[in-house]
Short mmCIF file of C-alpha atoms and ligand atoms in Angstrom, two decimals:
data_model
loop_
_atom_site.label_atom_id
_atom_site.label_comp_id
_atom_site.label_asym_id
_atom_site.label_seq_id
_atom_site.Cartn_x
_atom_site.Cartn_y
_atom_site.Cartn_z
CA UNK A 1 51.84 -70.75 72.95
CA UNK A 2 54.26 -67.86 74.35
CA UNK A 3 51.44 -65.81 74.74
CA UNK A 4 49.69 -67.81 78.22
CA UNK A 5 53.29 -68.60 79.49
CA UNK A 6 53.59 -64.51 79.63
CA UNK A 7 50.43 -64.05 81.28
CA UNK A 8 50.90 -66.43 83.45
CA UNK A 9 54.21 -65.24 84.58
CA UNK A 10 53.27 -60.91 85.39
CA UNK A 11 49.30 -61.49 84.35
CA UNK A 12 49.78 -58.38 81.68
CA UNK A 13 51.30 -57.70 78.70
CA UNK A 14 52.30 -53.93 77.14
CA UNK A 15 52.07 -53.46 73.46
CA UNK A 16 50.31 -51.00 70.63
CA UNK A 17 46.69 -50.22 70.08
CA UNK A 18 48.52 -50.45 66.41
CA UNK A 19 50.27 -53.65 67.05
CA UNK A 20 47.26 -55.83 68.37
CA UNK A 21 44.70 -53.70 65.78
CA UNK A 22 46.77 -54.98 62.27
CA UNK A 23 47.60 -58.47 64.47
CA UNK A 24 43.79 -59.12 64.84
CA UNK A 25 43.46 -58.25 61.29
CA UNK A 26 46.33 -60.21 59.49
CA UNK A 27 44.83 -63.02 61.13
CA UNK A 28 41.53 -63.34 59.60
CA UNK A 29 41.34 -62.11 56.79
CA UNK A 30 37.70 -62.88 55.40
CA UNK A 31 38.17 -63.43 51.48
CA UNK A 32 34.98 -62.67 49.42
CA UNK A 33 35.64 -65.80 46.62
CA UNK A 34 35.29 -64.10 43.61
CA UNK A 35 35.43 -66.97 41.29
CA UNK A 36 34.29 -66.11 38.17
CA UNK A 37 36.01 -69.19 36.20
CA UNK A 38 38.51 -72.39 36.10
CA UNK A 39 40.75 -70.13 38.95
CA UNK A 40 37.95 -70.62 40.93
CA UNK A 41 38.63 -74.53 41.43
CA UNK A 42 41.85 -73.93 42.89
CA UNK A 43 40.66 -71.62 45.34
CA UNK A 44 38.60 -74.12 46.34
CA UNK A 45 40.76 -76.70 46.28
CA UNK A 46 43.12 -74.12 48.69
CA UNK A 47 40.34 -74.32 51.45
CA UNK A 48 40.01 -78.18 51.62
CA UNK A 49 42.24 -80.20 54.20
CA UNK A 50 44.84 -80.62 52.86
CA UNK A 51 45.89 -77.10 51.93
CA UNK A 52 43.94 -75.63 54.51
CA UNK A 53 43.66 -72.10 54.54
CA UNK A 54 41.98 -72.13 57.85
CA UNK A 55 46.01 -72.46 58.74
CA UNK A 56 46.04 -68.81 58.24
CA UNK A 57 42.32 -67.55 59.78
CA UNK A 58 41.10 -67.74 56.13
CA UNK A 59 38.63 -70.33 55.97
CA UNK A 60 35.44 -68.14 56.99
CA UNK A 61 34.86 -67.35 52.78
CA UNK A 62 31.95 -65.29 52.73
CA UNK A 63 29.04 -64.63 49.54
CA UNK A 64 28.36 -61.35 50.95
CA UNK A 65 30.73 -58.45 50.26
CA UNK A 66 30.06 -56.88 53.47
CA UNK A 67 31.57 -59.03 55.41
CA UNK A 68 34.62 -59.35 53.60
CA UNK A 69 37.99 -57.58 53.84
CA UNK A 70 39.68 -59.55 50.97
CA UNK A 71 38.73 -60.23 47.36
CA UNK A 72 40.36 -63.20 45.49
CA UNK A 73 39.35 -62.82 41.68
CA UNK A 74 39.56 -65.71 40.54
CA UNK A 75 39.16 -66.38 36.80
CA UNK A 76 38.77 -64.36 33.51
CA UNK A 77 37.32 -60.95 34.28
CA UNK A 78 35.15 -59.94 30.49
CA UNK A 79 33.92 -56.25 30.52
CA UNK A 80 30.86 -57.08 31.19
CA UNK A 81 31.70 -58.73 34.49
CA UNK A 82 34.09 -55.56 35.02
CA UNK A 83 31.41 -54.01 36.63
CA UNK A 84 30.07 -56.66 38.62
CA UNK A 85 33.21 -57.46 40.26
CA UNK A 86 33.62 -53.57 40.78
CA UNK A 87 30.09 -53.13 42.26
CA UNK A 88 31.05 -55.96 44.50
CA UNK A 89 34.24 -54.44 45.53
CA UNK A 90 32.48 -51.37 46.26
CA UNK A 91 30.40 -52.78 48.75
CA UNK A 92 32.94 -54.31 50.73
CA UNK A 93 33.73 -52.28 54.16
CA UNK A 94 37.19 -50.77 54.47
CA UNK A 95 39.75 -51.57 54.89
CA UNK A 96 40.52 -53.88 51.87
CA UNK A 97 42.59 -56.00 49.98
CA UNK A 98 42.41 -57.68 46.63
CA UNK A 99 44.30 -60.68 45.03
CA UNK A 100 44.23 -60.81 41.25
CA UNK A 101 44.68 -64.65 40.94
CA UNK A 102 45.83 -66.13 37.81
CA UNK A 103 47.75 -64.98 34.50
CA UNK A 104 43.69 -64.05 33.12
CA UNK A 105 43.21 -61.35 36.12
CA UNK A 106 46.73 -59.96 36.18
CA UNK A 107 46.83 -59.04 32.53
CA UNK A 108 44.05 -60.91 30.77
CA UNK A 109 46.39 -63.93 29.97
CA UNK A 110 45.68 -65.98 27.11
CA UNK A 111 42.47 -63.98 26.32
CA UNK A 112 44.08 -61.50 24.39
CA UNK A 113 40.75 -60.72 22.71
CA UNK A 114 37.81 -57.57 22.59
CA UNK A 115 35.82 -59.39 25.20
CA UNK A 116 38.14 -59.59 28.48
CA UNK A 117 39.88 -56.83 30.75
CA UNK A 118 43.32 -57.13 30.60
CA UNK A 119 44.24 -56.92 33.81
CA UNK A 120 41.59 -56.10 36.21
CA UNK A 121 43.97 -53.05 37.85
CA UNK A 122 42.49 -51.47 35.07
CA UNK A 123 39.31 -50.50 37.48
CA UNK A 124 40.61 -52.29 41.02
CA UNK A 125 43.75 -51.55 43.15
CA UNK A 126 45.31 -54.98 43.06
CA UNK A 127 47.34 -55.95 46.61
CA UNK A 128 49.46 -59.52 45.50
CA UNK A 129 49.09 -60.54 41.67
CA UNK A 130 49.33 -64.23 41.50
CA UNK A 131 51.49 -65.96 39.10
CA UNK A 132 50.11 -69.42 37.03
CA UNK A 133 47.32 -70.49 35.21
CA UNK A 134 45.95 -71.48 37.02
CA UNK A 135 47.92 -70.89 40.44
CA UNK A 136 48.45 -74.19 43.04
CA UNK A 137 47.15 -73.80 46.22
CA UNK A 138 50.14 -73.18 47.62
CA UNK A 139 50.92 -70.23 45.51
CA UNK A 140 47.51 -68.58 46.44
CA UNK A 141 48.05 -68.87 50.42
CA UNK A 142 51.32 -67.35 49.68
CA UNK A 143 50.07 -64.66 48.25
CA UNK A 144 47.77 -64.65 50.99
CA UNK A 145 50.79 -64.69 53.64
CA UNK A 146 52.10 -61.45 51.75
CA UNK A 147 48.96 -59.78 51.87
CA UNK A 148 48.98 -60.60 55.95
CA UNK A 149 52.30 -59.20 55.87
CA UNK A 150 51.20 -56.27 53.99
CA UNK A 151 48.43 -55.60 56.62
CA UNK A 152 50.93 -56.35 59.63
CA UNK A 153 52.95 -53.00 58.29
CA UNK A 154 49.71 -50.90 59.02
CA UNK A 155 48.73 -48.46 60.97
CA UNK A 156 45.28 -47.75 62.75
CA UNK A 157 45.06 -44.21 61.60
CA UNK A 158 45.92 -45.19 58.11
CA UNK A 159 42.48 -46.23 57.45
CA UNK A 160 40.89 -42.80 58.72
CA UNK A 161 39.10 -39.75 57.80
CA UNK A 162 37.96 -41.31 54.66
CA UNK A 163 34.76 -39.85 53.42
CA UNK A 164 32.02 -41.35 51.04
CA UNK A 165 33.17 -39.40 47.87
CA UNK A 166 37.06 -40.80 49.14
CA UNK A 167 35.54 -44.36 48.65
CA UNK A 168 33.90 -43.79 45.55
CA UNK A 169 30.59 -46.02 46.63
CA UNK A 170 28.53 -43.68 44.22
CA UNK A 171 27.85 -45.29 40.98
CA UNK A 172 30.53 -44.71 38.22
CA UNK B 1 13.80 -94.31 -1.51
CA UNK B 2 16.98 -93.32 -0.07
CA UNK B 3 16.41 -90.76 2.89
CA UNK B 4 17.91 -87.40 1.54
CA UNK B 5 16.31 -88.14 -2.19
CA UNK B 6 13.20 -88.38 -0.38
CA UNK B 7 13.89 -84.72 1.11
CA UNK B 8 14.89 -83.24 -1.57
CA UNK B 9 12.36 -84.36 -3.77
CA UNK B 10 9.45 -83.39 -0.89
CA UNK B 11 11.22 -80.16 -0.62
CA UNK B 12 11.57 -79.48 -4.68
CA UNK B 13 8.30 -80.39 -4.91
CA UNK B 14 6.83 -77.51 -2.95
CA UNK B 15 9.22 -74.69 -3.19
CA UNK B 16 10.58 -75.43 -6.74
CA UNK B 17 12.38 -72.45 -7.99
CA UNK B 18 12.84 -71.36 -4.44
CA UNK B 19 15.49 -73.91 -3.60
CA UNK B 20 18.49 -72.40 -4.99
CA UNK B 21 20.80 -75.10 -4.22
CA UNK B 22 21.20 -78.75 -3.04
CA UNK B 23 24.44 -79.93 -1.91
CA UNK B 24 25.66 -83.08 -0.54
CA UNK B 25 29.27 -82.92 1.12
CA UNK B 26 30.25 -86.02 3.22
CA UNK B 27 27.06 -87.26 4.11
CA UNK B 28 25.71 -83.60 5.29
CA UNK B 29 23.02 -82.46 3.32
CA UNK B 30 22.54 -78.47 2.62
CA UNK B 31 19.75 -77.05 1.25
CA UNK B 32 19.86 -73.08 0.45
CA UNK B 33 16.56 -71.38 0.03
CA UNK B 34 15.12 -67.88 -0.96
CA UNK B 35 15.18 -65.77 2.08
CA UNK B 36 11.71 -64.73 1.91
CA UNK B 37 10.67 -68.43 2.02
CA UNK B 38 13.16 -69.77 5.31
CA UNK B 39 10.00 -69.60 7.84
CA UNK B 40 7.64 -71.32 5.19
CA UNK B 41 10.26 -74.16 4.54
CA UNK B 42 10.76 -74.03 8.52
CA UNK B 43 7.28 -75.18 8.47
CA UNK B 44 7.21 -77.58 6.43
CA UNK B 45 9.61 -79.29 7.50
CA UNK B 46 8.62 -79.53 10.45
CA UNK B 47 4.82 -80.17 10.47
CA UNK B 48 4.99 -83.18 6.94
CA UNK B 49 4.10 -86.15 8.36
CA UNK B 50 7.16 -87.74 6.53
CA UNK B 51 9.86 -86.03 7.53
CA UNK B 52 8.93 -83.98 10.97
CA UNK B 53 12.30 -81.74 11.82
CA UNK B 54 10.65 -81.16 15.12
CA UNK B 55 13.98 -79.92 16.69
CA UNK B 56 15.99 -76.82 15.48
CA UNK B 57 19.56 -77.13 17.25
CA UNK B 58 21.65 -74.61 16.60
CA UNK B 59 21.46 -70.98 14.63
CA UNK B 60 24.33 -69.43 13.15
CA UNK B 61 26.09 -67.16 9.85
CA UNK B 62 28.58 -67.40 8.08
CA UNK B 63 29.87 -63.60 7.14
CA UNK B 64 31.79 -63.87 3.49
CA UNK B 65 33.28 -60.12 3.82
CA UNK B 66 33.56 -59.86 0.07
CA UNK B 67 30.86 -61.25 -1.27
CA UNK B 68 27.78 -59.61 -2.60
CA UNK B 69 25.43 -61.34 -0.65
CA UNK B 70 27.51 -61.01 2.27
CA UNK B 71 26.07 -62.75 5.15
CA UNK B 72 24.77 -66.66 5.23
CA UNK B 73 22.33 -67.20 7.97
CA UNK B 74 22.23 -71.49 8.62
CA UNK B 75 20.38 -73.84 10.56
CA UNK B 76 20.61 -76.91 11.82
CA UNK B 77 17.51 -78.82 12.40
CA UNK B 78 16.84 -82.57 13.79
CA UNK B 79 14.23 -84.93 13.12
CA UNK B 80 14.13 -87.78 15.52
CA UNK B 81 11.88 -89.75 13.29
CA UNK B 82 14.28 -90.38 10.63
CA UNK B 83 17.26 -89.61 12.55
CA UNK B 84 19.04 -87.16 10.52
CA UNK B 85 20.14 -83.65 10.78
CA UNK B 86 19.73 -81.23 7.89
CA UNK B 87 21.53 -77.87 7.35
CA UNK B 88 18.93 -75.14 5.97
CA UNK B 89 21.09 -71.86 4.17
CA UNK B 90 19.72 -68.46 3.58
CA UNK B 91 21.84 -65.73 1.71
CA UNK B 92 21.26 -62.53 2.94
CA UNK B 93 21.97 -59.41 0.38
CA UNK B 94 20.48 -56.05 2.03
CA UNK B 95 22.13 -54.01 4.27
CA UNK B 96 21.84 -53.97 7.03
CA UNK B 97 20.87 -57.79 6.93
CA UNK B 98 17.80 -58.69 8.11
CA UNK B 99 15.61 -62.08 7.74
CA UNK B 100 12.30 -63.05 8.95
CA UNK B 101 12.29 -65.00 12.15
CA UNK B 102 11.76 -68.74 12.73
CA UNK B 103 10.62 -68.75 16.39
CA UNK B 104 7.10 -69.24 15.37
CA UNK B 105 8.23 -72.54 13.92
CA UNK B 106 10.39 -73.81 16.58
CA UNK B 107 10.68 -71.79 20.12
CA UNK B 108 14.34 -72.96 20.43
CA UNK B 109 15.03 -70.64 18.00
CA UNK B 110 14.76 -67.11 20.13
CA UNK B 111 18.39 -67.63 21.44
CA UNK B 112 20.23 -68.95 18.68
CA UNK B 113 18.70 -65.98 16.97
CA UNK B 114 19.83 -63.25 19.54
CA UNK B 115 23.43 -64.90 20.17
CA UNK B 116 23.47 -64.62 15.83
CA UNK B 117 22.27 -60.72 15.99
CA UNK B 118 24.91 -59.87 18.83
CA UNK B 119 27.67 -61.49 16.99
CA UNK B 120 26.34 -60.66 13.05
CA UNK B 121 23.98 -57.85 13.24
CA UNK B 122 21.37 -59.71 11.43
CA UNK B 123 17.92 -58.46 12.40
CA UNK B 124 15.49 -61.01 12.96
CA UNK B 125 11.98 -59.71 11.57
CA UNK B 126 9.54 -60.34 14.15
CA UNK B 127 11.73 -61.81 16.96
CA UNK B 128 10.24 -61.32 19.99
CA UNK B 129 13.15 -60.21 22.09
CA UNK B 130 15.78 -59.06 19.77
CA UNK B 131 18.35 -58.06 22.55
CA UNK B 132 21.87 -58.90 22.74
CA UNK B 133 23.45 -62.41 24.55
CA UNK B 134 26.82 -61.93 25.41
CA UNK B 135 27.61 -58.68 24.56
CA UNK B 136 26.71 -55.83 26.94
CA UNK B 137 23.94 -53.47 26.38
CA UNK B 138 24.90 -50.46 24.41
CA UNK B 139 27.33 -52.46 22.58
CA UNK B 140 27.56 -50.70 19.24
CA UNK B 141 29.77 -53.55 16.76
CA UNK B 142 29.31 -57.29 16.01
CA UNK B 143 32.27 -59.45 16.94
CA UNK B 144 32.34 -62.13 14.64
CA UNK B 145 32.13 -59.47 11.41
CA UNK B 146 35.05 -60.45 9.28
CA UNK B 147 35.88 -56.39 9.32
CA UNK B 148 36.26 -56.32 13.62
CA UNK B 149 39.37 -56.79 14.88
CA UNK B 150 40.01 -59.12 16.89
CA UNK B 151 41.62 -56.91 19.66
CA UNK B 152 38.10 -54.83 19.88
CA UNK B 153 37.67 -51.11 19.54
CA UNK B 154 39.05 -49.05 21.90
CA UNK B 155 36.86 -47.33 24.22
CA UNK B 156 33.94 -48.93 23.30
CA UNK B 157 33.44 -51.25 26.36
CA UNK B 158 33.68 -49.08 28.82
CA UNK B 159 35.45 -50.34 32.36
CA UNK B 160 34.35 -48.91 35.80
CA UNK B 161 37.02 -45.69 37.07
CA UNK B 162 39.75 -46.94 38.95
CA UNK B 163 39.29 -46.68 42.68
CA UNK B 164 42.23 -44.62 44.24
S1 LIG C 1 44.43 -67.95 34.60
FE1 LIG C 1 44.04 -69.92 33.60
S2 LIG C 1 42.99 -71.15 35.15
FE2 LIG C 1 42.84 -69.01 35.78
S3 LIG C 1 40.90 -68.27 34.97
FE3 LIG C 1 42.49 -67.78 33.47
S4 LIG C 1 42.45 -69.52 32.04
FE4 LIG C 1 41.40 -70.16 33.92
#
C-alpha cells in the first residue's frame, strides 16, 4: 500500500487529528444487525464470502448495542417493535448512523396497514434509505459506502459537548 | 354408521334443543350450539369414549357487523381416533361479547383465546390470562372488527419521540 512506501521513504507522515479520526472511523463501522424480518436474510447473505462486507471493515456485526456505531434495520418495523428498535438505538454510544433497509423501513412498504410504522424516521434519524424489497447485497454495502463517505466529511468536534438530555437516553 | 351421523346423533342426543344447527358443506361438518353450553359440549366431546376430540386446533370469530347476534366465536377441534376435524359455532348476542372459556377442556385453548380477544374483543369468562397477543398493551380497539379501518386510528399506537 502507499502508506509503508511513504514511511519508508521520510519515516513520518503530516496530516489532521480530523483526517485520521473520521479515516479510522469510516473504516469500521460496527453495524448492530437489526433484523427484525425477511431483510434480515440479505444482510446476512451481504456478510458471507462472496459479498463480503469485511471488504469494507464491516464484518465485526455485533448483538450488543454498545458496541455498535451503525444500525441496519432490517425488516418490517410494527409499533410495537418501534420501541424496541428505539430503546436499542438509544443505547448505542455516539456517534451513530442508521440504515433503513428495505421499501418496509423507509416508508412501511407494502404494509400499508394499522400495525406497522411507516417509515421508521418517524422516531429514528435515518443516514442512507435503501431502495428494494428486499435490497441485494450489493445495494446494502453501497449504502454502506455512502454512509463511510458520509462519516469521511466529519469533523472531530462535531460530535462534542453533547449532554445526556442532548441524547435523549431518558425514557420517552 | 357413517362417521358424522354418528356425531350428530351422539351430540343430539345429549344437548337436544341446544344444538341450534347442523350443517354439512363439502365434507366439513358445523355444529352451532347455545353459548351457555360450548364448554359442556367441549367436554363431551372430548372425554366419550366414541368420539374423543382430544385436540382443539385453532380458535377464531367471525364478526357479521350487521347482524344481531353479531359476533361468531368457532372452533376447530381434532380427534385422532376417528380422524376427522369438526367445526364447533357459538353466536354471541350481548355486548360487549363475552363467552365462557374452554381452557379447562383443552389447555391449547389459552392462546387461541387471547389472539381472538385482541383481535374481537370477546371476553373469555374465566380465562386465566386474558391479555392481549399481538397487540401492545394499552391498546384500546380490536383490529379485525368489521367497523376498524384498516389504516388504524391515529394516535392510538403511540411511536417513541424522534431523536434530534
Ligand atoms: S422490504 Fe420486503 S424483504 Fe424487506 S422486510 Fe419488507 S417485505 Fe421483507
Amino acid at each position: 500500500m502507499g502508506l509503508e512506501a511513504k514511511l519508508q521513504q521520510d519515516g513520518f507522515i503530516t496530516t489532521t487529528i480530523d483526517a485520521v479520526v473520521a479515516w479510522a472511523r469510516k473504516s469500521s463501522v460496527w453495524p448492530m444487525p437489526m433484523g427484525i424480518s425477511c431483510c434480515a436474510i440479505e444482510m446476512i447473505a451481504a456478510a458471507d464470502p462472496k459479498y463480503d462486507i469485511a471488504r469494507f471493515g464491516s464484518e465485526v456485526m455485533r448483538f450488543t448495542p454498545r458496541q455498535c456505531d451503525l444500525m441496519i434495520v432490517a425488516g418490517t418495523v410494527t409499533y410495537k417493535m418501534a420501541q424496541v428498535v428505539r430503546r436499542i438505538y438509544d443505547q448505542m454510544p455516539e456517534p451513530k448512523w442508521v440504515i433503513a433497509m428495505g421499501a418496509c423501513t423507509s416508508s412501511g412498504g407494502m404494509y400499508r396497514s394499522y400495525s406497522v410504522v411507516q417509515g421508521i424516521d418517524q422516531f429514528l434519524p435515518v443516514d442512507v434509505y435503501t431502495a428494494g424489497c428486499p435490497p441485494r447485497p450489493e445495494n446494502l454495502l453501497n449504502a454502506l459506502m455512502t454512509i463511510q463517505e458520509k462519516i469521511g466529511k466529519t469533523k472531530a468536534r462535531d460530535f462534542q459537548n453533547r449532554t445526556l438530555a442532548d441524547l435523549e437516553l431518558a425514557q420517552n | 354408521m357413517d362417521l358424522k351421523e354418528l356425531i350428530v346423533e351422539k351430540v343430539k342426543e345429549k344437548f337436544g334443543s341446544a344444538l341450534e344447527e347442523v350443517t354439512d358443506f363439502r365434507d366439513d361438518l358445523s355444529l352451532t350450539i347455545k353459548k351457555d353450553q360450548i364448554v359442556a359440549l367441549g367436554k363431551f366431546l372430548k372425554e366419550d369414549p366414541d368420539l374423543e376430540f382430544i385436540m382443539c386446533r385453532d380458535i377464531t370469530a367471525i364478526d357479521w357487523a350487521t347482524r344481531k347476534k353479531r359476533f361468531t366465536a368457532v372452533y376447530h377441534v381434532y380427534s385422532f381416533k376417528l380422524n376427522y376435524t369438526l367445526r364447533l359455532k357459538a353466536n354471541i348476542d350481548d355486548d360487549p361479547p363475552t363467552i365462557q372459556t374452554v381452557t379447562s377442556v383443552w389447555r391449547s385453548a389459552d392462546w387461541y383465546e387471547r389472539e381472538t380477544f385482541d383481535m374481537y374483543g370477546i371476553k373469555f369468562i374465566n380465562h386465566p390470562d386474558l391479555r392481549r397477543m399481538y397487540m401492545p398493551e394499552g391498546f384500546e380497539y380490536h383490529p379485525l372488527r368489521k367497523d376498524f379501518p384498516v389504516l388504524g386510528i391515529p394516535g392510538s399506537l403511540p411511536l417513541p419521540k424522534r431523536a434530534e
